[in-house]
PDB file of C-alpha atoms and ligand atoms in Angstrom:
ATOM      1  CA  UNK A  13     -35.948  15.667  -5.491  1.00 53.00           C
ATOM      2  CA  UNK A  14     -34.717  14.433  -8.837  1.00 77.00           C
ATOM      3  CA  UNK A  15     -33.532  10.834  -9.015  1.00 74.00           C
ATOM      4  CA  UNK A  16     -29.770  10.496  -8.760  1.00 92.00           C
ATOM      5  CA  UNK A  17     -27.719   7.602  -9.981  1.00 97.00           C
ATOM      6  CA  UNK A  18     -24.333   7.872  -8.411  1.00 98.00           C
ATOM      7  CA  UNK A  19     -21.155   5.870  -8.580  1.00 98.00           C
ATOM      8  CA  UNK A  20     -18.256   6.229  -6.160  1.00 98.00           C
ATOM      9  CA  UNK A  21     -14.813   5.121  -7.272  1.00 98.00           C
ATOM     10  CA  UNK A  22     -11.527   5.363  -5.437  1.00 98.00           C
ATOM     11  CA  UNK A  23      -8.615   3.218  -4.322  1.00 96.00           C
ATOM     12  CA  UNK A  24      -8.980   0.882  -1.349  1.00 95.00           C
ATOM     13  CA  UNK A  25      -9.061   2.856   1.879  1.00 94.00           C
ATOM     14  CA  UNK A  26     -10.353   6.045   0.238  1.00 96.00           C
ATOM     15  CA  UNK A  27     -13.636   5.872   2.176  1.00 96.00           C
ATOM     16  CA  UNK A  28     -16.041   4.889  -0.630  1.00 97.00           C
ATOM     17  CA  UNK A  29     -18.398   2.877   1.569  1.00 95.00           C
ATOM     18  CA  UNK A  30     -18.276   5.403   4.420  1.00 97.00           C
ATOM     19  CA  UNK A  31     -19.248   8.225   2.075  1.00 98.00           C
ATOM     20  CA  UNK A  32     -21.934   6.115   0.388  1.00 98.00           C
ATOM     21  CA  UNK A  33     -23.421   5.278   3.800  1.00 98.00           C
ATOM     22  CA  UNK A  34     -23.506   8.956   4.734  1.00 97.00           C
ATOM     23  CA  UNK A  35     -25.393   9.760   1.521  1.00 97.00           C
ATOM     24  CA  UNK A  36     -27.853   7.024   2.468  1.00 97.00           C
ATOM     25  CA  UNK A  37     -28.360   8.396   5.962  1.00 97.00           C
ATOM     26  CA  UNK A  38     -28.636  12.069   5.003  1.00 96.00           C
ATOM     27  CA  UNK A  39     -30.377  11.901   1.641  1.00 96.00           C
ATOM     28  CA  UNK A  40     -32.036   8.485   1.447  1.00 96.00           C
ATOM     29  CA  UNK A  41     -29.854   6.943  -1.250  1.00 97.00           C
ATOM     30  CA  UNK A  42     -29.909   3.141  -1.457  1.00 98.00           C
ATOM     31  CA  UNK A  43     -26.320   1.860  -1.304  1.00 98.00           C
ATOM     32  CA  UNK A  44     -24.914  -1.031  -3.303  1.00 98.00           C
ATOM     33  CA  UNK A  45     -21.276  -1.957  -2.670  1.00 98.00           C
ATOM     34  CA  UNK A  46     -19.736  -4.225  -5.289  1.00 98.00           C
ATOM     35  CA  UNK A  47     -17.219  -5.728  -2.837  1.00 97.00           C
ATOM     36  CA  UNK A  48     -19.896  -6.179  -0.151  1.00 97.00           C
ATOM     37  CA  UNK A  49     -22.198  -7.970  -2.584  1.00 98.00           C
ATOM     38  CA  UNK A  50     -19.373 -10.279  -3.618  1.00 98.00           C
ATOM     39  CA  UNK A  51     -18.339 -10.999  -0.017  1.00 97.00           C
ATOM     40  CA  UNK A  52     -21.946 -12.047   0.730  1.00 98.00           C
ATOM     41  CA  UNK A  53     -21.970 -14.372  -2.285  1.00 98.00           C
ATOM     42  CA  UNK A  54     -18.559 -15.764  -1.244  1.00 98.00           C
ATOM     43  CA  UNK A  55     -20.033 -16.850   2.102  1.00 97.00           C
ATOM     44  CA  UNK A  56     -22.701 -19.033   0.492  1.00 98.00           C
ATOM     45  CA  UNK A  57     -22.137 -22.762   0.205  1.00 98.00           C
ATOM     46  CA  UNK A  58     -22.855 -22.954  -3.517  1.00 98.00           C
ATOM     47  CA  UNK A  59     -20.719 -23.443  -6.585  1.00 98.00           C
ATOM     48  CA  UNK A  60     -20.879 -19.717  -7.317  1.00 98.00           C
ATOM     49  CA  UNK A  61     -20.046 -18.931  -3.679  1.00 98.00           C
ATOM     50  CA  UNK A  62     -16.962 -21.123  -3.803  1.00 98.00           C
ATOM     51  CA  UNK A  63     -15.821 -19.661  -7.088  1.00 98.00           C
ATOM     52  CA  UNK A  64     -16.247 -16.060  -5.882  1.00 98.00           C
ATOM     53  CA  UNK A  65     -14.489 -16.872  -2.600  1.00 97.00           C
ATOM     54  CA  UNK A  66     -11.552 -18.329  -4.508  1.00 97.00           C
ATOM     55  CA  UNK A  67     -11.315 -15.274  -6.767  1.00 97.00           C
ATOM     56  CA  UNK A  68     -11.667 -12.482  -4.213  1.00 96.00           C
ATOM     57  CA  UNK A  69     -10.284 -13.974  -0.993  1.00 94.00           C
ATOM     58  CA  UNK A  70      -7.694 -16.466  -2.209  1.00 93.00           C
ATOM     59  CA  UNK A  71      -6.431 -15.102  -5.524  1.00 93.00           C
ATOM     60  CA  UNK A  72      -7.296 -11.462  -4.891  1.00 92.00           C
ATOM     61  CA  UNK A  73      -8.351 -10.898  -8.479  1.00 94.00           C
ATOM     62  CA  UNK A  74     -11.354  -9.116  -9.926  1.00 96.00           C
ATOM     63  CA  UNK A  75     -14.325 -11.362 -10.697  1.00 98.00           C
ATOM     64  CA  UNK A  76     -15.445 -11.659 -14.332  1.00 98.00           C
ATOM     65  CA  UNK A  77     -17.002  -8.429 -15.624  1.00 98.00           C
ATOM     66  CA  UNK A  78     -20.186 -10.256 -16.703  1.00 98.00           C
ATOM     67  CA  UNK A  79     -20.594 -11.625 -13.179  1.00 98.00           C
ATOM     68  CA  UNK A  80     -20.312  -8.334 -11.290  1.00 98.00           C
ATOM     69  CA  UNK A  81     -22.516  -6.559 -13.851  1.00 98.00           C
ATOM     70  CA  UNK A  82     -25.183  -9.258 -13.386  1.00 97.00           C
ATOM     71  CA  UNK A  83     -24.939  -9.007  -9.588  1.00 98.00           C
ATOM     72  CA  UNK A  84     -25.408  -5.222  -9.661  1.00 98.00           C
ATOM     73  CA  UNK A  85     -28.185  -5.443 -12.257  1.00 98.00           C
ATOM     74  CA  UNK A  86     -30.002  -8.023 -10.137  1.00 97.00           C
ATOM     75  CA  UNK A  87     -29.899  -5.717  -7.101  1.00 97.00           C
ATOM     76  CA  UNK A  88     -30.924  -2.641  -9.086  1.00 97.00           C
ATOM     77  CA  UNK A  89     -33.792  -4.430 -10.797  1.00 97.00           C
ATOM     78  CA  UNK A  90     -35.427  -4.834  -7.378  1.00 97.00           C
ATOM     79  CA  UNK A  91     -35.220  -1.120  -6.596  1.00 97.00           C
ATOM     80  CA  UNK A  92     -37.939   1.216  -7.932  1.00 94.00           C
ATOM     81  CA  UNK A  93     -36.570   3.472 -10.717  1.00 89.00           C
ATOM     82  CA  UNK A  94     -37.573   6.618  -8.798  1.00 92.00           C
ATOM     83  CA  UNK A  95     -35.291   5.670  -5.892  1.00 96.00           C
ATOM     84  CA  UNK A  96     -31.867   7.363  -5.873  1.00 96.00           C
ATOM     85  CA  UNK A  97     -28.970   4.958  -5.682  1.00 98.00           C
ATOM     86  CA  UNK A  98     -25.258   5.013  -5.014  1.00 98.00           C
ATOM     87  CA  UNK A  99     -23.047   2.179  -6.199  1.00 98.00           C
ATOM     88  CA  UNK A 100     -19.468   1.964  -4.978  1.00 98.00           C
ATOM     89  CA  UNK A 101     -16.528  -0.097  -6.187  1.00 97.00           C
ATOM     90  CA  UNK A 102     -18.033  -0.547  -9.647  1.00 98.00           C
ATOM     91  CA  UNK A 103     -17.194  -0.266 -12.546  1.00 98.00           C
ATOM     92  CA  UNK A 104     -13.572  -1.279 -11.978  1.00 98.00           C
ATOM     93  CA  UNK A 105     -12.486  -1.835 -15.594  1.00 98.00           C
ATOM     94  CA  UNK A 106     -13.310  -0.443 -19.031  1.00 98.00           C
ATOM     95  CA  UNK A 107     -15.127  -3.672 -19.911  1.00 98.00           C
ATOM     96  CA  UNK A 108     -17.297  -3.356 -16.803  1.00 98.00           C
ATOM     97  CA  UNK A 109     -18.010   0.256 -17.661  1.00 98.00           C
ATOM     98  CA  UNK A 110     -19.097  -0.687 -21.168  1.00 98.00           C
ATOM     99  CA  UNK A 111     -21.413  -3.411 -19.831  1.00 98.00           C
ATOM    100  CA  UNK A 112     -22.688  -1.082 -17.106  1.00 98.00           C
ATOM    101  CA  UNK A 113     -23.810   1.529 -19.614  1.00 97.00           C
ATOM    102  CA  UNK A 114     -25.975  -0.996 -21.484  1.00 97.00           C
ATOM    103  CA  UNK A 115     -27.301  -2.425 -18.220  1.00 97.00           C
ATOM    104  CA  UNK A 116     -28.249   0.968 -16.793  1.00 96.00           C
ATOM    105  CA  UNK A 117     -30.083   1.916 -19.973  1.00 96.00           C
ATOM    106  CA  UNK A 118     -32.148  -1.294 -19.541  1.00 95.00           C
ATOM    107  CA  UNK A 119     -32.833  -0.326 -15.943  1.00 95.00           C
ATOM    108  CA  UNK A 120     -33.946   3.213 -16.810  1.00 94.00           C
ATOM    109  CA  UNK A 121     -30.891   4.729 -15.115  1.00 95.00           C
ATOM    110  CA  UNK A 122     -29.256   6.212 -18.172  1.00 94.00           C
ATOM    111  CA  UNK A 123     -27.930   9.347 -16.446  1.00 94.00           C
ATOM    112  CA  UNK A 124     -25.335   9.050 -13.760  1.00 96.00           C
ATOM    113  CA  UNK A 125     -22.492  10.910 -12.147  1.00 96.00           C
ATOM    114  CA  UNK A 126     -19.284   9.483 -10.793  1.00 97.00           C
ATOM    115  CA  UNK A 127     -17.440  10.649  -7.716  1.00 98.00           C
ATOM    116  CA  UNK A 128     -13.770   9.826  -7.664  1.00 98.00           C
ATOM    117  CA  UNK A 129     -12.208   9.976  -4.209  1.00 98.00           C
ATOM    118  CA  UNK A 130      -8.500  10.558  -4.653  1.00 97.00           C
ATOM    119  CA  UNK A 131      -6.056   9.370  -2.013  1.00 96.00           C
ATOM    120  CA  UNK A 132      -2.318   8.718  -2.150  1.00 94.00           C
ATOM    121  CA  UNK A 133      -1.320   5.086  -1.641  1.00 92.00           C
ATOM    122  CA  UNK A 134       0.651   5.729   1.600  1.00 91.00           C
ATOM    123  CA  UNK A 135      -2.364   7.425   3.198  1.00 92.00           C
ATOM    124  CA  UNK A 136      -4.714   4.655   2.075  1.00 91.00           C
ATOM    125  CA  UNK A 137      -2.414   1.990   3.512  1.00 90.00           C
ATOM    126  CA  UNK A 138      -2.370   3.718   6.907  1.00 89.00           C
ATOM    127  CA  UNK A 139      -6.165   3.705   7.001  1.00 90.00           C
ATOM    128  CA  UNK A 140      -6.595   0.078   5.974  1.00 90.00           C
ATOM    129  CA  UNK A 141      -4.538  -1.033   8.983  1.00 81.00           C
ATOM    130  CA  UNK A 142      -7.605  -0.976  11.238  1.00 74.00           C
ATOM    131  CA  UNK A 143     -10.040  -2.846   8.968  1.00 81.00           C
ATOM    132  CA  UNK A 144      -9.162  -6.485   9.703  1.00 79.00           C
ATOM    133  CA  UNK A 145     -10.615  -7.999   6.502  1.00 85.00           C
ATOM    134  CA  UNK A 146      -9.398 -11.459   5.422  1.00 86.00           C
ATOM    135  CA  UNK A 147      -8.142 -10.050   2.130  1.00 89.00           C
ATOM    136  CA  UNK A 148      -6.171  -7.231   3.816  1.00 90.00           C
ATOM    137  CA  UNK A 149      -2.733  -8.873   4.021  1.00 88.00           C
ATOM    138  CA  UNK A 150       0.198  -6.881   2.508  1.00 88.00           C
ATOM    139  CA  UNK A 151       0.532  -8.915  -0.669  1.00 88.00           C
ATOM    140  CA  UNK A 152      -3.169  -8.603  -1.453  1.00 89.00           C
ATOM    141  CA  UNK A 153      -3.149  -4.874  -0.706  1.00 91.00           C
ATOM    142  CA  UNK A 154      -0.293  -4.345  -3.127  1.00 92.00           C
ATOM    143  CA  UNK A 155      -2.062  -6.354  -5.796  1.00 92.00           C
ATOM    144  CA  UNK A 156      -5.279  -4.342  -5.353  1.00 94.00           C
ATOM    145  CA  UNK A 157      -3.384  -1.068  -5.814  1.00 95.00           C
ATOM    146  CA  UNK A 158      -1.830  -2.460  -8.985  1.00 96.00           C
ATOM    147  CA  UNK A 159      -5.238  -3.523 -10.230  1.00 96.00           C
ATOM    148  CA  UNK A 160      -6.647  -0.114  -9.410  1.00 97.00           C
ATOM    149  CA  UNK A 161      -3.936   1.618 -11.420  1.00 97.00           C
ATOM    150  CA  UNK A 162      -4.017  -0.733 -14.404  1.00 98.00           C
ATOM    151  CA  UNK A 163      -7.758  -1.521 -14.615  1.00 97.00           C
ATOM    152  CA  UNK A 164      -9.707   1.248 -12.894  1.00 98.00           C
ATOM    153  CA  UNK A 165      -7.694   4.376 -13.682  1.00 98.00           C
ATOM    154  CA  UNK A 166      -8.506   4.013 -17.406  1.00 98.00           C
ATOM    155  CA  UNK A 167     -12.202   4.161 -16.449  1.00 98.00           C
ATOM    156  CA  UNK A 168     -11.558   7.285 -14.381  1.00 98.00           C
ATOM    157  CA  UNK A 169      -9.821   8.928 -17.338  1.00 98.00           C
ATOM    158  CA  UNK A 170     -12.615   7.994 -19.697  1.00 98.00           C
ATOM    159  CA  UNK A 171     -15.234   9.381 -17.313  1.00 98.00           C
ATOM    160  CA  UNK A 172     -13.238  12.582 -17.125  1.00 98.00           C
ATOM    161  CA  UNK A 173     -13.287  12.844 -20.929  1.00 98.00           C
ATOM    162  CA  UNK A 174     -17.035  12.238 -20.865  1.00 97.00           C
ATOM    163  CA  UNK A 175     -17.394  15.065 -18.293  1.00 96.00           C
ATOM    164  CA  UNK A 176     -19.073  12.716 -15.842  1.00 96.00           C
ATOM    165  CA  UNK A 177     -16.355  12.751 -13.234  1.00 97.00           C
ATOM    166  CA  UNK A 178     -16.376  14.703  -9.987  1.00 97.00           C
ATOM    167  CA  UNK A 179     -12.927  14.414  -8.380  1.00 98.00           C
ATOM    168  CA  UNK A 180     -12.764  14.858  -4.626  1.00 98.00           C
ATOM    169  CA  UNK A 181      -9.685  15.072  -2.406  1.00 98.00           C
ATOM    170  CA  UNK A 182     -10.056  12.162   0.021  1.00 97.00           C
ATOM    171  CA  UNK A 183      -7.374  13.221   2.490  1.00 96.00           C
ATOM    172  CA  UNK A 184      -9.392  15.561   4.782  1.00 97.00           C
ATOM    173  CA  UNK A 185     -11.691  14.255   7.553  1.00 96.00           C
ATOM    174  CA  UNK A 186     -14.765  12.138   6.756  1.00 97.00           C
ATOM    175  CA  UNK A 187     -16.990  15.158   7.499  1.00 97.00           C
ATOM    176  CA  UNK A 188     -15.028  17.480   5.226  1.00 98.00           C
ATOM    177  CA  UNK A 189     -15.037  14.962   2.381  1.00 98.00           C
ATOM    178  CA  UNK A 190     -18.772  14.519   2.783  1.00 98.00           C
ATOM    179  CA  UNK A 191     -19.335  18.279   2.764  1.00 97.00           C
ATOM    180  CA  UNK A 192     -17.364  18.537  -0.469  1.00 98.00           C
ATOM    181  CA  UNK A 193     -19.387  15.722  -2.081  1.00 97.00           C
ATOM    182  CA  UNK A 194     -22.694  17.273  -1.011  1.00 96.00           C
ATOM    183  CA  UNK A 195     -21.639  20.682  -2.363  1.00 96.00           C
ATOM    184  CA  UNK A 196     -20.329  19.369  -5.644  1.00 96.00           C
ATOM    185  CA  UNK A 197     -23.526  17.361  -6.215  1.00 95.00           C
ATOM    186  CA  UNK A 198     -25.678  20.340  -5.218  1.00 93.00           C
ATOM    187  CA  UNK A 199     -27.632  18.195  -2.765  1.00 92.00           C
ATOM    188  CA  UNK A 200     -28.241  21.022  -0.272  1.00 83.00           C
TER     189      UNK A 200
HETATM  190  P1  AMP B 322     -13.862  -4.013  -2.111  1.00 57.49           P
HETATM  191  O1  AMP B 322     -14.718  -4.257  -0.923  1.00 57.49           O
HETATM  192  O2  AMP B 322     -14.447  -2.957  -3.004  1.00 57.49           O
HETATM  193  O3  AMP B 322     -12.440  -3.737  -1.745  1.00 57.49           O
HETATM  194  O4  AMP B 322     -13.862  -5.362  -2.962  1.00 57.49           O
HETATM  195  C1  AMP B 322     -13.339  -6.564  -2.441  1.00 57.49           C
HETATM  196  C2  AMP B 322     -12.950  -7.515  -3.556  1.00 57.49           C
HETATM  197  O5  AMP B 322     -14.093  -7.894  -4.329  1.00 57.49           O
HETATM  198  C3  AMP B 322     -11.985  -6.921  -4.592  1.00 57.49           C
HETATM  199  O6  AMP B 322     -10.636  -7.033  -4.169  1.00 57.49           O
HETATM  200  C4  AMP B 322     -12.278  -7.772  -5.815  1.00 57.49           C
HETATM  201  O7  AMP B 322     -11.660  -9.039  -5.711  1.00 57.49           O
HETATM  202  C5  AMP B 322     -13.774  -7.978  -5.713  1.00 57.49           C
HETATM  203  N1  AMP B 322     -14.516  -6.893  -6.419  1.00 57.49           N
HETATM  204  C6  AMP B 322     -15.125  -5.810  -5.853  1.00 57.49           C
HETATM  205  N2  AMP B 322     -15.677  -5.026  -6.765  1.00 57.49           N
HETATM  206  C7  AMP B 322     -15.444  -5.616  -7.950  1.00 57.49           C
HETATM  207  C8  AMP B 322     -15.753  -5.288  -9.297  1.00 57.49           C
HETATM  208  N3  AMP B 322     -16.414  -4.167  -9.620  1.00 57.49           N
HETATM  209  N4  AMP B 322     -15.332  -6.128 -10.252  1.00 57.49           N
HETATM  210  C9  AMP B 322     -14.662  -7.265  -9.989  1.00 57.49           C
HETATM  211  N5  AMP B 322     -14.326  -7.628  -8.748  1.00 57.49           N
HETATM  212  C10 AMP B 322     -14.703  -6.824  -7.733  1.00 57.49           C
END
């Protein structure tokens, strides 16, 4: 099978990590979740760990673009270039996207496709109810939606212009959404 470099974007609660995990299980993709990577770093008792914890769990902001790009590049550099990958929750801003392009050229992953899982805010909020993450209090949720609209939607629009975007309706069941992703990527 040809090597695939995939990105999954979508608002919080749209099922990015669930769908990435299913691609891993069914088709052997290696999954890298930007938020998961940062939560791991935030747990470490280092200066960087404290800084990341403050940014993501206390202030609920995005970390610096250079930082998240370096974290993803570090992970990817340890994965053989013939291994298909799926990254979710990145890039979340135009600056990140710009840095990502240069980084992925360095890594030999110049070609990529982006899945955008669309989900209305009310539906996403209902789903997040059961997650129990420390950063899932109402104020933080609201802020993350605002950040998604102001920072990430411009990336989505640019990807659409570049004809790299595959938009998927995230409201059906997990299985139906997966089926749609698999079909649109031509994986079966
Ligand atoms: P997530 O698990 O994707 O909801 O991410 C959790 C938190 O990590 C976000 O609310 C941000 O504070 C931070 N984060 C995740 N991905 C990124 C990214 N690509 N750029 C900057 N910050 C990020």
